[in-house]
PDB file of C-alpha atoms in Angstrom:
ATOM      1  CA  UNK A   1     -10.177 -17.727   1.468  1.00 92.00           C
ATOM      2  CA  UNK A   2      -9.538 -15.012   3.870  1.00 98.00           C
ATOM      3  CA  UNK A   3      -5.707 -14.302   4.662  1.00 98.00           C
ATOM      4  CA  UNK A   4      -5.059 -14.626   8.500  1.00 98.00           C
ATOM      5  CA  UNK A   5      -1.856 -14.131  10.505  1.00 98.00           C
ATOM      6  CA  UNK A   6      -2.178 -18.099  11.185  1.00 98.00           C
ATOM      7  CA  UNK A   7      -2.692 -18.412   7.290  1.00 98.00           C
ATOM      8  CA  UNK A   8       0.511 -16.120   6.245  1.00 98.00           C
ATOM      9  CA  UNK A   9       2.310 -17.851   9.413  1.00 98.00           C
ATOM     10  CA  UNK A  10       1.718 -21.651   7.907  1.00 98.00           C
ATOM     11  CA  UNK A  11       3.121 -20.229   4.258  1.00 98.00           C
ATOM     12  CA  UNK A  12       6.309 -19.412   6.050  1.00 98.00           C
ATOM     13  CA  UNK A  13       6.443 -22.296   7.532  1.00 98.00           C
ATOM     14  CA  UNK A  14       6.265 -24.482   4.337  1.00 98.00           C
ATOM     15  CA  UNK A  15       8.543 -21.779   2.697  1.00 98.00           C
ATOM     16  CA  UNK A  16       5.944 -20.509   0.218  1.00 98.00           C
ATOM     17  CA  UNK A  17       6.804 -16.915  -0.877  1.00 98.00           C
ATOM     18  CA  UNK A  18       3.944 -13.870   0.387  1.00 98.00           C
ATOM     19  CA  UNK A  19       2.730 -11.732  -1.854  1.00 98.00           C
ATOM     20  CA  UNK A  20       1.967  -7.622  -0.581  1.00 98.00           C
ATOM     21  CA  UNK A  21       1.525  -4.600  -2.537  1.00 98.00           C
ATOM     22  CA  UNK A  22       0.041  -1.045  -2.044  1.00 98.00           C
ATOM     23  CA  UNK A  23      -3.186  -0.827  -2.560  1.00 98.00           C
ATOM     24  CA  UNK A  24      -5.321   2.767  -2.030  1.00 98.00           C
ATOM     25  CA  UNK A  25      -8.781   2.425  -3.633  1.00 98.00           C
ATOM     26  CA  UNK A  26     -11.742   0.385  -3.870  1.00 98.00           C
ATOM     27  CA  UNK A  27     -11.418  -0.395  -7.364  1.00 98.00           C
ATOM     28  CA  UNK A  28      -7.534  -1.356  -7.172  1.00 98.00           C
ATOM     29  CA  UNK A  29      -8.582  -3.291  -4.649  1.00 98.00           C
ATOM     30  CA  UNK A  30     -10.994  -5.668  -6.071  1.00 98.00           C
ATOM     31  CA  UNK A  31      -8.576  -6.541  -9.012  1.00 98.00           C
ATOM     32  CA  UNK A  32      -5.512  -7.164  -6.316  1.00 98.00           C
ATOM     33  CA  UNK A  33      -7.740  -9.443  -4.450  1.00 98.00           C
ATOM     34  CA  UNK A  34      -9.026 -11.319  -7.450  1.00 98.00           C
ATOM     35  CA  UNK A  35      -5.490 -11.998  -8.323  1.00 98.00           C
ATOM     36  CA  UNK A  36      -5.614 -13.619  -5.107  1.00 98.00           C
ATOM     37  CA  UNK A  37      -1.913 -11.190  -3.567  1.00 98.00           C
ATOM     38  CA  UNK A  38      -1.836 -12.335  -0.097  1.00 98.00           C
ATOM     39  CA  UNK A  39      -1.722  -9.039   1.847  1.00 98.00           C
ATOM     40  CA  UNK A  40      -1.974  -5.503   1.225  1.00 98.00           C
ATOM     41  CA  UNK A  41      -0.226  -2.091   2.504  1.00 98.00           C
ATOM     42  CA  UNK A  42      -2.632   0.858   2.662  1.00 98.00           C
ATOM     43  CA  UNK A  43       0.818   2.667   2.480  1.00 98.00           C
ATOM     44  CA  UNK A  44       1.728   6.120   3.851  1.00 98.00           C
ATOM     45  CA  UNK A  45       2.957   6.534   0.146  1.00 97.00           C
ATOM     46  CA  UNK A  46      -0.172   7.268  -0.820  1.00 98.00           C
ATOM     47  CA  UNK A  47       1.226  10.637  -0.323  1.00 97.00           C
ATOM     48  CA  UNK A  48       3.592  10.589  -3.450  1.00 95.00           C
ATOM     49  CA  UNK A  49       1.310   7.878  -5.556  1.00 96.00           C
ATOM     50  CA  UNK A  50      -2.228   9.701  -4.840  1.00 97.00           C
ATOM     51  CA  UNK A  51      -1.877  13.157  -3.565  1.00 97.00           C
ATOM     52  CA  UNK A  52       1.425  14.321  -5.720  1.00 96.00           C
ATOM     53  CA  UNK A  53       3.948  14.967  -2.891  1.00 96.00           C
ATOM     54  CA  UNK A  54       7.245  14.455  -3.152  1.00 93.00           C
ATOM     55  CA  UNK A  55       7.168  12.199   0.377  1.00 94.00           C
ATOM     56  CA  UNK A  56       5.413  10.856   2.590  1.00 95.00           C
ATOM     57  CA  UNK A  57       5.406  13.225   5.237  1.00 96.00           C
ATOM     58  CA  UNK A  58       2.599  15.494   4.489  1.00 97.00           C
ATOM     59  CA  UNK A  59      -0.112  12.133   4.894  1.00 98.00           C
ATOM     60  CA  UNK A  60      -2.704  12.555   8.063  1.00 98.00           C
ATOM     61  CA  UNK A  61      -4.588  10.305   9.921  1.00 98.00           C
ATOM     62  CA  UNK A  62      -7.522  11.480   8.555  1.00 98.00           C
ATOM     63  CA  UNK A  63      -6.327  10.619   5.220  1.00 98.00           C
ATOM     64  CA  UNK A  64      -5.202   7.442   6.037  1.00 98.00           C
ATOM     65  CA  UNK A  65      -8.240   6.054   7.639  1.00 98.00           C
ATOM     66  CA  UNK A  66     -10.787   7.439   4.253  1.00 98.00           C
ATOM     67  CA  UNK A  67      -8.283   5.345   1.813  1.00 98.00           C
ATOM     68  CA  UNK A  68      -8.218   2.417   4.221  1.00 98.00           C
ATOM     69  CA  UNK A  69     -12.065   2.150   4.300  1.00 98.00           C
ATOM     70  CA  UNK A  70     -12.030   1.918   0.399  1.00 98.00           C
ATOM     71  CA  UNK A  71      -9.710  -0.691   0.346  1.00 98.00           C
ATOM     72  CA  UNK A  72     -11.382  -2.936   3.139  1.00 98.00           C
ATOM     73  CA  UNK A  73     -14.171  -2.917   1.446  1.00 98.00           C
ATOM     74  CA  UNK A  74     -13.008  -3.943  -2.261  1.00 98.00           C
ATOM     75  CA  UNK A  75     -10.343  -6.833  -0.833  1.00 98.00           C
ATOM     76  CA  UNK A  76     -12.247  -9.397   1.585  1.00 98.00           C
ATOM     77  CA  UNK A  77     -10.040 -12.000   1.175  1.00 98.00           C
ATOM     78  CA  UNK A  78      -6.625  -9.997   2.047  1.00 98.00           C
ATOM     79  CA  UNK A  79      -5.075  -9.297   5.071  1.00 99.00           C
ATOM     80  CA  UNK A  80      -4.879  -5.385   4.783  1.00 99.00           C
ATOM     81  CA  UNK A  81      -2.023  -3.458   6.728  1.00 98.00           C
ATOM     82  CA  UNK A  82      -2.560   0.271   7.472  1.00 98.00           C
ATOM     83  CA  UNK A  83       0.314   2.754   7.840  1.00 98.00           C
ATOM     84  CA  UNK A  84       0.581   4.652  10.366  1.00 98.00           C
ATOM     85  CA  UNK A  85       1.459   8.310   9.345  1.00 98.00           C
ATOM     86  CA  UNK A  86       4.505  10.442  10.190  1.00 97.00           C
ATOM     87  CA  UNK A  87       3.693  12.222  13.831  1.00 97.00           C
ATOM     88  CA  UNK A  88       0.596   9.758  14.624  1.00 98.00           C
ATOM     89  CA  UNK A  89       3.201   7.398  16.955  1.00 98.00           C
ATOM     90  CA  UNK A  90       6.143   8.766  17.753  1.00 97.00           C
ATOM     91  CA  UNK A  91       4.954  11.452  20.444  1.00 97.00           C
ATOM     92  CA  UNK A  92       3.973   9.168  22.848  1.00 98.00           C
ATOM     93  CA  UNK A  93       2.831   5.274  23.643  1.00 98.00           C
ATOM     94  CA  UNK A  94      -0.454   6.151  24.698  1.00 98.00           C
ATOM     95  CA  UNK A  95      -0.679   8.515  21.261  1.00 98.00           C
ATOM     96  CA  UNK A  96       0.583   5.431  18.994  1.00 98.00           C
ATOM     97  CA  UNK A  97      -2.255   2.660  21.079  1.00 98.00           C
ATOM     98  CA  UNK A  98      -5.280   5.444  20.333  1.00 98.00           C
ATOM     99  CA  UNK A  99      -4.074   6.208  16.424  1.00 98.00           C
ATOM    100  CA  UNK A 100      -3.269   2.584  15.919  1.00 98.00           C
ATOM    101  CA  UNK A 101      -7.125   1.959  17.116  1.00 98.00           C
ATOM    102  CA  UNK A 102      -8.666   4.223  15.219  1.00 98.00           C
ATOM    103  CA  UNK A 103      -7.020   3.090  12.031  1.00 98.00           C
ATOM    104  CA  UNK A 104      -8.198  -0.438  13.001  1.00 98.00           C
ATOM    105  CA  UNK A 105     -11.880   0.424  14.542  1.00 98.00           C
ATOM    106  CA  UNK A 106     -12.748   3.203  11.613  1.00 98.00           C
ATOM    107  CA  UNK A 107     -11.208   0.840   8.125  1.00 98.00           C
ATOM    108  CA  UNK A 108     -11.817  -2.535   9.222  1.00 98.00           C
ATOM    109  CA  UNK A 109      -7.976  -3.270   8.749  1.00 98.00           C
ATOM    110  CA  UNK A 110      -6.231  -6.648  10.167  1.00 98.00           C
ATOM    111  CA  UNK A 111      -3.251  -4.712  11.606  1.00 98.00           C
ATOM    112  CA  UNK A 112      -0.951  -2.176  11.487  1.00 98.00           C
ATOM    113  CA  UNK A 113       2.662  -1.045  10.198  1.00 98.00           C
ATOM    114  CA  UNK A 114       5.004   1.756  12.026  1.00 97.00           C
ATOM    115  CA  UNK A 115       8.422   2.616  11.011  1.00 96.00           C
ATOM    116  CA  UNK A 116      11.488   2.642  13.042  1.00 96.00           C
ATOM    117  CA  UNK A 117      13.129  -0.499  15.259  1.00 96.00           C
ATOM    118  CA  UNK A 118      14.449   0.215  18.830  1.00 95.00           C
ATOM    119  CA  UNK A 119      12.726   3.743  19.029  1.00 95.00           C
ATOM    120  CA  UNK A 120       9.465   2.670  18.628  1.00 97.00           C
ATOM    121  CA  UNK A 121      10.325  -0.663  20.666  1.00 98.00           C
ATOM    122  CA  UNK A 122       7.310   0.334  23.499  1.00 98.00           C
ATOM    123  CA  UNK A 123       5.258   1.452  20.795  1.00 98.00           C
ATOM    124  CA  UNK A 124       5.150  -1.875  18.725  1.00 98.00           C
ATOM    125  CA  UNK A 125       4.710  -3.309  22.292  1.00 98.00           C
ATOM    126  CA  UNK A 126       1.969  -1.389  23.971  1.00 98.00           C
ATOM    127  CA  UNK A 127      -0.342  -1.567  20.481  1.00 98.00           C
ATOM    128  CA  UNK A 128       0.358  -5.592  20.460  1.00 98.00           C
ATOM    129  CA  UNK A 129      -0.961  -5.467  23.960  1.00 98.00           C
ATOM    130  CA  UNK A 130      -4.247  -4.075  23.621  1.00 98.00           C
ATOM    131  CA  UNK A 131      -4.885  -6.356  20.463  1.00 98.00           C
ATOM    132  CA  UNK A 132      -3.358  -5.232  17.417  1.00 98.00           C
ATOM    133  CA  UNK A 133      -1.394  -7.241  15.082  1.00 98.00           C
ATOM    134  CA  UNK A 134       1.584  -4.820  14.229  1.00 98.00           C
ATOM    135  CA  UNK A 135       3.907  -5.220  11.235  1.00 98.00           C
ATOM    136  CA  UNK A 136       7.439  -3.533  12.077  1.00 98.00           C
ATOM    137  CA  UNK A 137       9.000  -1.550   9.176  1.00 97.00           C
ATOM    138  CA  UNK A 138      13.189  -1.290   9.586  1.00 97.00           C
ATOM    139  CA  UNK A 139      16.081  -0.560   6.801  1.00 96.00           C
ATOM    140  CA  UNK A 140      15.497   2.708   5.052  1.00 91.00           C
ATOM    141  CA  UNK A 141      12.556   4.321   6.530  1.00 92.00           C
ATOM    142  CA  UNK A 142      10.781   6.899   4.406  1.00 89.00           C
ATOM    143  CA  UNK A 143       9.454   9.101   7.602  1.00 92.00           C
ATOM    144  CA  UNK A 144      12.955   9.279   8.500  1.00 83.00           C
ATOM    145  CA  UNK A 145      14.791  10.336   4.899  1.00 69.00           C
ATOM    146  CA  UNK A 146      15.332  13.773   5.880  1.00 72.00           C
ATOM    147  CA  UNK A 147      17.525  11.969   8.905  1.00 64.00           C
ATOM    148  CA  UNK A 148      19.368   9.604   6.684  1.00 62.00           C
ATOM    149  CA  UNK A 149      19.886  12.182   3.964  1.00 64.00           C
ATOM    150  CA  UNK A 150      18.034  10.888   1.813  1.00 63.00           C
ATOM    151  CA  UNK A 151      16.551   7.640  -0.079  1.00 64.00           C
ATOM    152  CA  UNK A 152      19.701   5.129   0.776  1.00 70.00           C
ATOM    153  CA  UNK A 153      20.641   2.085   1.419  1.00 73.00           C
ATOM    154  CA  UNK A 154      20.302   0.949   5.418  1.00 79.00           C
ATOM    155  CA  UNK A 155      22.741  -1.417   6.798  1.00 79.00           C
ATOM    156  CA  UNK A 156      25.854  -0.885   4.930  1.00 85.00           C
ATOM    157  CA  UNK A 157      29.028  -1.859   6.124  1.00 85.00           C
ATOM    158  CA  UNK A 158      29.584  -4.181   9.802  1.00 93.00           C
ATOM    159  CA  UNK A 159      28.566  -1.525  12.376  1.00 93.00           C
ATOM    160  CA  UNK A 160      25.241  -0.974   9.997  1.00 93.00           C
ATOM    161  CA  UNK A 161      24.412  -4.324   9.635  1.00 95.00           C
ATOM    162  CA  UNK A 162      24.715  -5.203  13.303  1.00 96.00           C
ATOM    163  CA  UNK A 163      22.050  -2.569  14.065  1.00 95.00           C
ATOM    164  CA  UNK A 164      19.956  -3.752  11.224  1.00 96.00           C
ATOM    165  CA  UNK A 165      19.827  -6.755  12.457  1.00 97.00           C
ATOM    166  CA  UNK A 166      19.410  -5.859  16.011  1.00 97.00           C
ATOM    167  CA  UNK A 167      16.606  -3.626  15.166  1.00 97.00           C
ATOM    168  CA  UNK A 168      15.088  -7.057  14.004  1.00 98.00           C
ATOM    169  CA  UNK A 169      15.310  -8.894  16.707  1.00 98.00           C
ATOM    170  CA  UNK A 170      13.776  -5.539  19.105  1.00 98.00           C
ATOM    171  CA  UNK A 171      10.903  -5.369  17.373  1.00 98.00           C
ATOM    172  CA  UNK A 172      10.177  -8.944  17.134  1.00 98.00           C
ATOM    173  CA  UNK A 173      10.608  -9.088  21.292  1.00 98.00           C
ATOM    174  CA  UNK A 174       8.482  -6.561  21.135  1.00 98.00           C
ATOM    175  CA  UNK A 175       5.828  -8.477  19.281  1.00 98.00           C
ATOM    176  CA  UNK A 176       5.367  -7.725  15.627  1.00 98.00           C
ATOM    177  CA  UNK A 177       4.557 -10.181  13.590  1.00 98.00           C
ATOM    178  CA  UNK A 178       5.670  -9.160  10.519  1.00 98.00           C
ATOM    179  CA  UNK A 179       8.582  -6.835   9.291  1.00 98.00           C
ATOM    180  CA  UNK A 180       9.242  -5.067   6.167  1.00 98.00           C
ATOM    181  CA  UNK A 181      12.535  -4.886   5.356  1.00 98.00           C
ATOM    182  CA  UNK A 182      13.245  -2.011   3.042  1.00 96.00           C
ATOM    183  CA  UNK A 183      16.624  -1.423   1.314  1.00 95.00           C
ATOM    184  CA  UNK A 184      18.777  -3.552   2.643  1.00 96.00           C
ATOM    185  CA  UNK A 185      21.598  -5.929   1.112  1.00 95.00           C
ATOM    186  CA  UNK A 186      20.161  -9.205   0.051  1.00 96.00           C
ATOM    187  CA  UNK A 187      22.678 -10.989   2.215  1.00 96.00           C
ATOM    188  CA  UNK A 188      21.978  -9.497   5.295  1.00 97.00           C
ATOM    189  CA  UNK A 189      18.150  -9.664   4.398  1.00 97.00           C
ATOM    190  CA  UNK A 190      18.631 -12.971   4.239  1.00 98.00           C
ATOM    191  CA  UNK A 191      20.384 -13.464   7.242  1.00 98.00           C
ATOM    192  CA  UNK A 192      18.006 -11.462   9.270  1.00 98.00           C
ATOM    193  CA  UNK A 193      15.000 -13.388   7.887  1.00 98.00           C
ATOM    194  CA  UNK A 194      17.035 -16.889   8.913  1.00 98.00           C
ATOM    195  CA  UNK A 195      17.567 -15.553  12.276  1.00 98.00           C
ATOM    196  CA  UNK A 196      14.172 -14.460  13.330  1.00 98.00           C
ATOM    197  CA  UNK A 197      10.588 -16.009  13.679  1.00 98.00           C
ATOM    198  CA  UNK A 198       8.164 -13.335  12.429  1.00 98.00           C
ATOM    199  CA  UNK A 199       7.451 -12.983   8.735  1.00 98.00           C
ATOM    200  CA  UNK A 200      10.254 -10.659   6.406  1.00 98.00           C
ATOM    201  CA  UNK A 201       8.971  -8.334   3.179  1.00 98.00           C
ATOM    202  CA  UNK A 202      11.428  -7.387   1.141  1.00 98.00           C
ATOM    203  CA  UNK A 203      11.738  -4.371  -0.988  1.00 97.00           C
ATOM    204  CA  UNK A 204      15.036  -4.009  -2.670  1.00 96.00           C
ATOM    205  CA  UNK A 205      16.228  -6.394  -0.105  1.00 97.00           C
ATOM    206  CA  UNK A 206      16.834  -9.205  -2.049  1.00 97.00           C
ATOM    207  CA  UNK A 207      14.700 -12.286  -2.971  1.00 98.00           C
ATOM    208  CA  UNK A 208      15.820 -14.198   0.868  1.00 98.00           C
ATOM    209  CA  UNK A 209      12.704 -12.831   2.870  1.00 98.00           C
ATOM    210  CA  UNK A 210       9.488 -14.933   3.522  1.00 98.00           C
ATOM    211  CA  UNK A 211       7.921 -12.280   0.855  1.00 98.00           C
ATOM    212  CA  UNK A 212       7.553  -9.149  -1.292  1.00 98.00           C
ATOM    213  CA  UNK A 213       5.781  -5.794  -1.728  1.00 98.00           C
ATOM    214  CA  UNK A 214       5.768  -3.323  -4.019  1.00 98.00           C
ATOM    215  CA  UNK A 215       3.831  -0.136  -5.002  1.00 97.00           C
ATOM    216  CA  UNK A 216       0.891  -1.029  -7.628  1.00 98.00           C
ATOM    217  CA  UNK A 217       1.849   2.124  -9.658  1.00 97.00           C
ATOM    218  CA  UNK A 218       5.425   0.867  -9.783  1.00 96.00           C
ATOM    219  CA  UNK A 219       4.783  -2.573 -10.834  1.00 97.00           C
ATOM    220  CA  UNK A 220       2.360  -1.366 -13.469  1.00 97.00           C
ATOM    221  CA  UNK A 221       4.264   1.395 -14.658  1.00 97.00           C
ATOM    222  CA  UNK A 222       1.855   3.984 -13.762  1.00 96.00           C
ATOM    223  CA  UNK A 223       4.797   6.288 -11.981  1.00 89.00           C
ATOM    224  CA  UNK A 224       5.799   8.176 -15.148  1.00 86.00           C
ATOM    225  CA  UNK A 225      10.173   7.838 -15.595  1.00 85.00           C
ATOM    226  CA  UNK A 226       9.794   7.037 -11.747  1.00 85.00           C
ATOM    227  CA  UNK A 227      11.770   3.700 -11.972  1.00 88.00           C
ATOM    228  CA  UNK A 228      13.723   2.983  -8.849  1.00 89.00           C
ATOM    229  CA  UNK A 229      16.455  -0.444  -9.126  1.00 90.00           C
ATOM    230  CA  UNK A 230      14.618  -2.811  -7.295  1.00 92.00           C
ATOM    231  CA  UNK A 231      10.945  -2.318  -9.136  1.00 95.00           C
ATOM    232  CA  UNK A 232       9.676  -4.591 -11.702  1.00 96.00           C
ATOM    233  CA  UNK A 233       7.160  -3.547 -14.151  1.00 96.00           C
ATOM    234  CA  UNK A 234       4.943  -5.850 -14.623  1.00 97.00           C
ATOM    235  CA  UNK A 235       2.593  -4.304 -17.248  1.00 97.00           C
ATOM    236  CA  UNK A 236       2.673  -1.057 -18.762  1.00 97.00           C
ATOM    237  CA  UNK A 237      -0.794   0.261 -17.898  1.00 97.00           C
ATOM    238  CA  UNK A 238       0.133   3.808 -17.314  1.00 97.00           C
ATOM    239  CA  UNK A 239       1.077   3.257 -21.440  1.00 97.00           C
ATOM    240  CA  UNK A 240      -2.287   1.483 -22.258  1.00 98.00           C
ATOM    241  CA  UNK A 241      -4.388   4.207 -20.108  1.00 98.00           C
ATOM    242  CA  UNK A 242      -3.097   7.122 -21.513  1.00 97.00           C
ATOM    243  CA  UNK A 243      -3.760   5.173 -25.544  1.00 98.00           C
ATOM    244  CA  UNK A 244      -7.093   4.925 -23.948  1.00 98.00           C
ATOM    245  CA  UNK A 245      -7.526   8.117 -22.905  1.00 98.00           C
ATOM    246  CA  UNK A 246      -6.115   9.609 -26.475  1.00 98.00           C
ATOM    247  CA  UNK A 247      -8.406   7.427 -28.114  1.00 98.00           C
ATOM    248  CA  UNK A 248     -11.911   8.574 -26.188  1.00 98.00           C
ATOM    249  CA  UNK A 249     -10.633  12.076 -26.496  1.00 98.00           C
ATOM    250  CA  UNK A 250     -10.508  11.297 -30.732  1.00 98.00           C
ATOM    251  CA  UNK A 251     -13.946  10.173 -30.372  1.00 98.00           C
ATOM    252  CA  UNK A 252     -15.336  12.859 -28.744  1.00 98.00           C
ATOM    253  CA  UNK A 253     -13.679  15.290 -30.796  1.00 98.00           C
ATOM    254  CA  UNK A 254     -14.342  13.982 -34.178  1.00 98.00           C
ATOM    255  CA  UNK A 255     -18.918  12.979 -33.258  1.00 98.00           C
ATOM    256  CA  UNK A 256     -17.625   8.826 -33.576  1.00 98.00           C
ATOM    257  CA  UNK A 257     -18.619   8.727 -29.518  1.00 98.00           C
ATOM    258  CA  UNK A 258     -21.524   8.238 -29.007  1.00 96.00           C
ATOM    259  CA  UNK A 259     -23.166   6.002 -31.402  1.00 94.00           C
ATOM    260  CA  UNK A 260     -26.929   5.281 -31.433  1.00 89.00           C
ATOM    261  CA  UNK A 261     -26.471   1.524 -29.491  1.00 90.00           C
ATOM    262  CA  UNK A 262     -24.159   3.729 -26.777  1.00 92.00           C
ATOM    263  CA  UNK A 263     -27.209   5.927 -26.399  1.00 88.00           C
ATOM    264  CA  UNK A 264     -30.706   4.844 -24.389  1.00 84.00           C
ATOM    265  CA  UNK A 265     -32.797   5.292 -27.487  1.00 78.00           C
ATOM    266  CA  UNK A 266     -35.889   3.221 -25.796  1.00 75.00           C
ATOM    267  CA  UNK A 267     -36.384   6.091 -23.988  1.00 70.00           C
ATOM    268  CA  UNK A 268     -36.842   9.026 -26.678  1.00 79.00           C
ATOM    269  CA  UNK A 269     -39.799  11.011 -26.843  1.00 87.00           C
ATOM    270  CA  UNK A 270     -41.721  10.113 -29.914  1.00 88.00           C
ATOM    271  CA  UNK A 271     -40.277  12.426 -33.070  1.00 87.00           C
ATOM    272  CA  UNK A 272     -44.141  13.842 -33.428  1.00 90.00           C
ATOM    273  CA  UNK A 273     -43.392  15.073 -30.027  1.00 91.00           C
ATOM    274  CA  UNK A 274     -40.276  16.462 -30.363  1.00 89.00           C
ATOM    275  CA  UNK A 275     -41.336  18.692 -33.494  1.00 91.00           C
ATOM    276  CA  UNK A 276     -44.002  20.234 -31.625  1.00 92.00           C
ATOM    277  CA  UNK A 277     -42.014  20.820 -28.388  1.00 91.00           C
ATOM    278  CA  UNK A 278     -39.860  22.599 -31.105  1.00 94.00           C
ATOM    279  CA  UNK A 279     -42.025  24.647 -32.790  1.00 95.00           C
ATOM    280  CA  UNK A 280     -43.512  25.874 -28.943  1.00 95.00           C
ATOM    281  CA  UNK A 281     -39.996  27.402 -28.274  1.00 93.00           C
TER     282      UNK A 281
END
């Protein structure tokens, strides 16, 4: 069954947990929508996970939209959220409505996910407006490190948490649906996702929000010594790929791959044939 806002909505309601996690391929895709996760983030960290940057900075529109498509197409059943890159909002409303279109129009996407709480409170707005479902993104933004100093934790101490929290209830007036909440104390996580009525995603904000996400190479420990405190592994598939790849690379080396069933021997020339070919060169 296809994930809808209505459908995420109702598990709220009930107080079932959401599942999200990045997702930038076709073929990741199929497997996270046969496990049946409820959403997925066509993340801006694509950058870091796919391309080998050391943020998420460097990421385009362009780039965006070609990862997007593959992942439409191999999850039909969940509700797929596309980042919106650094510099593809924050100029201008009328810059963040057009990008936030295309992203929707040219992947096939369900809606869309910008950083940032009051500054981007007539973005969020103007892109609900004209149709699009928008998921809000507040705590520690990653477009914003170089402002924060850094990877840290948003919404330390009173003042913090006040704005935090305030930043919650701005973009939710301004009509997101959804809100990620990233690196924020559980208790105030909690709090916030008491207080308001749009879904909360937590990542390493505690376990009080409507639901999680993480990165698929993180929870699969595909990310090398990349471990940060709030990931999970889940399976060690970067472990069990690179055994796999060791072990095709032994194959090849010592004549064991291929064998005579790997090969399409139906379709051999006859060995009468072959000799003569042979002996005319």
């Amino acid at each position: 069954m296809k994930n809808t806002i209505s459908t995420l909505m109702a598990m709220r309601e009930r107080g079932e947990k959401i599942s999200q996690v990045t997702c930038y391929d076709f073929s990741m895709a199929r497997l996270v929508d046969a496990a049946e996760i409820n959403t997925i983030l066509v993340g801006d960290s694509l950058g870091m996970t796919m391309q080998g940057y050391s943020d998420t900075l460097p990421v385009t529109m362009e780039e965006m939209i070609v990862y997007g498509r593959s992942v439409v197409r191999g999850a039909p059943n969940a509700f797929v959220i596309m980042d919106m890159p650094f510099m593809s909002y924050q100029v201008s409303v009328e810059q963040a409505v057009a990008n936030a279109g295309r992203l929707i129009k040219e992947t096939g996407a369900n809606a869309v996910k910008l950083e940032g709480g009051a500054a981007v409170e007539e973005q969020i707005r103007a892109i609900v407006d004209s149709g699009i479902p928008v998921c809000a993104h507040i705590g520690m933004t990653p477009q914003s490190a170089n402002a924060f100093g850094g990877f840290k934790v948003q919404g330390k101490g009173e003042e913090n948490a006040r704005r935090v929290l305030e930043d919650a209830f701005t973009v939710q007036r301004a009509g997101a649906f959804m809100c990620v909440l990233e690196c924020v104390p559980p208790k105030l996580a909690a709090l916030i996702s008491s207080k308001v009525d749009m879904i909360t995603i937590g990542i390493g904000a505690g376990a009080g929000c409507d639901g999680q996400v993480l990165v698929s190479q993180d929870l699969l420990a595909m990310s090398g010594d990349f471990k940060p405190k709030f990931v999970r592994q889940f399976a060690q598939v970067g472990a069990m790929m690179t055994e796999a790849y060791r072990a095709y690379d032994a194959a090849v080396k010592d004549g064991s791959f291929p064998t005579l069933e790997e090969s399409y021997v139906k379709s051999d020339c006859s060995d009468e044939f072959l000799r003569a070919l042979s002996a005319q060169y």
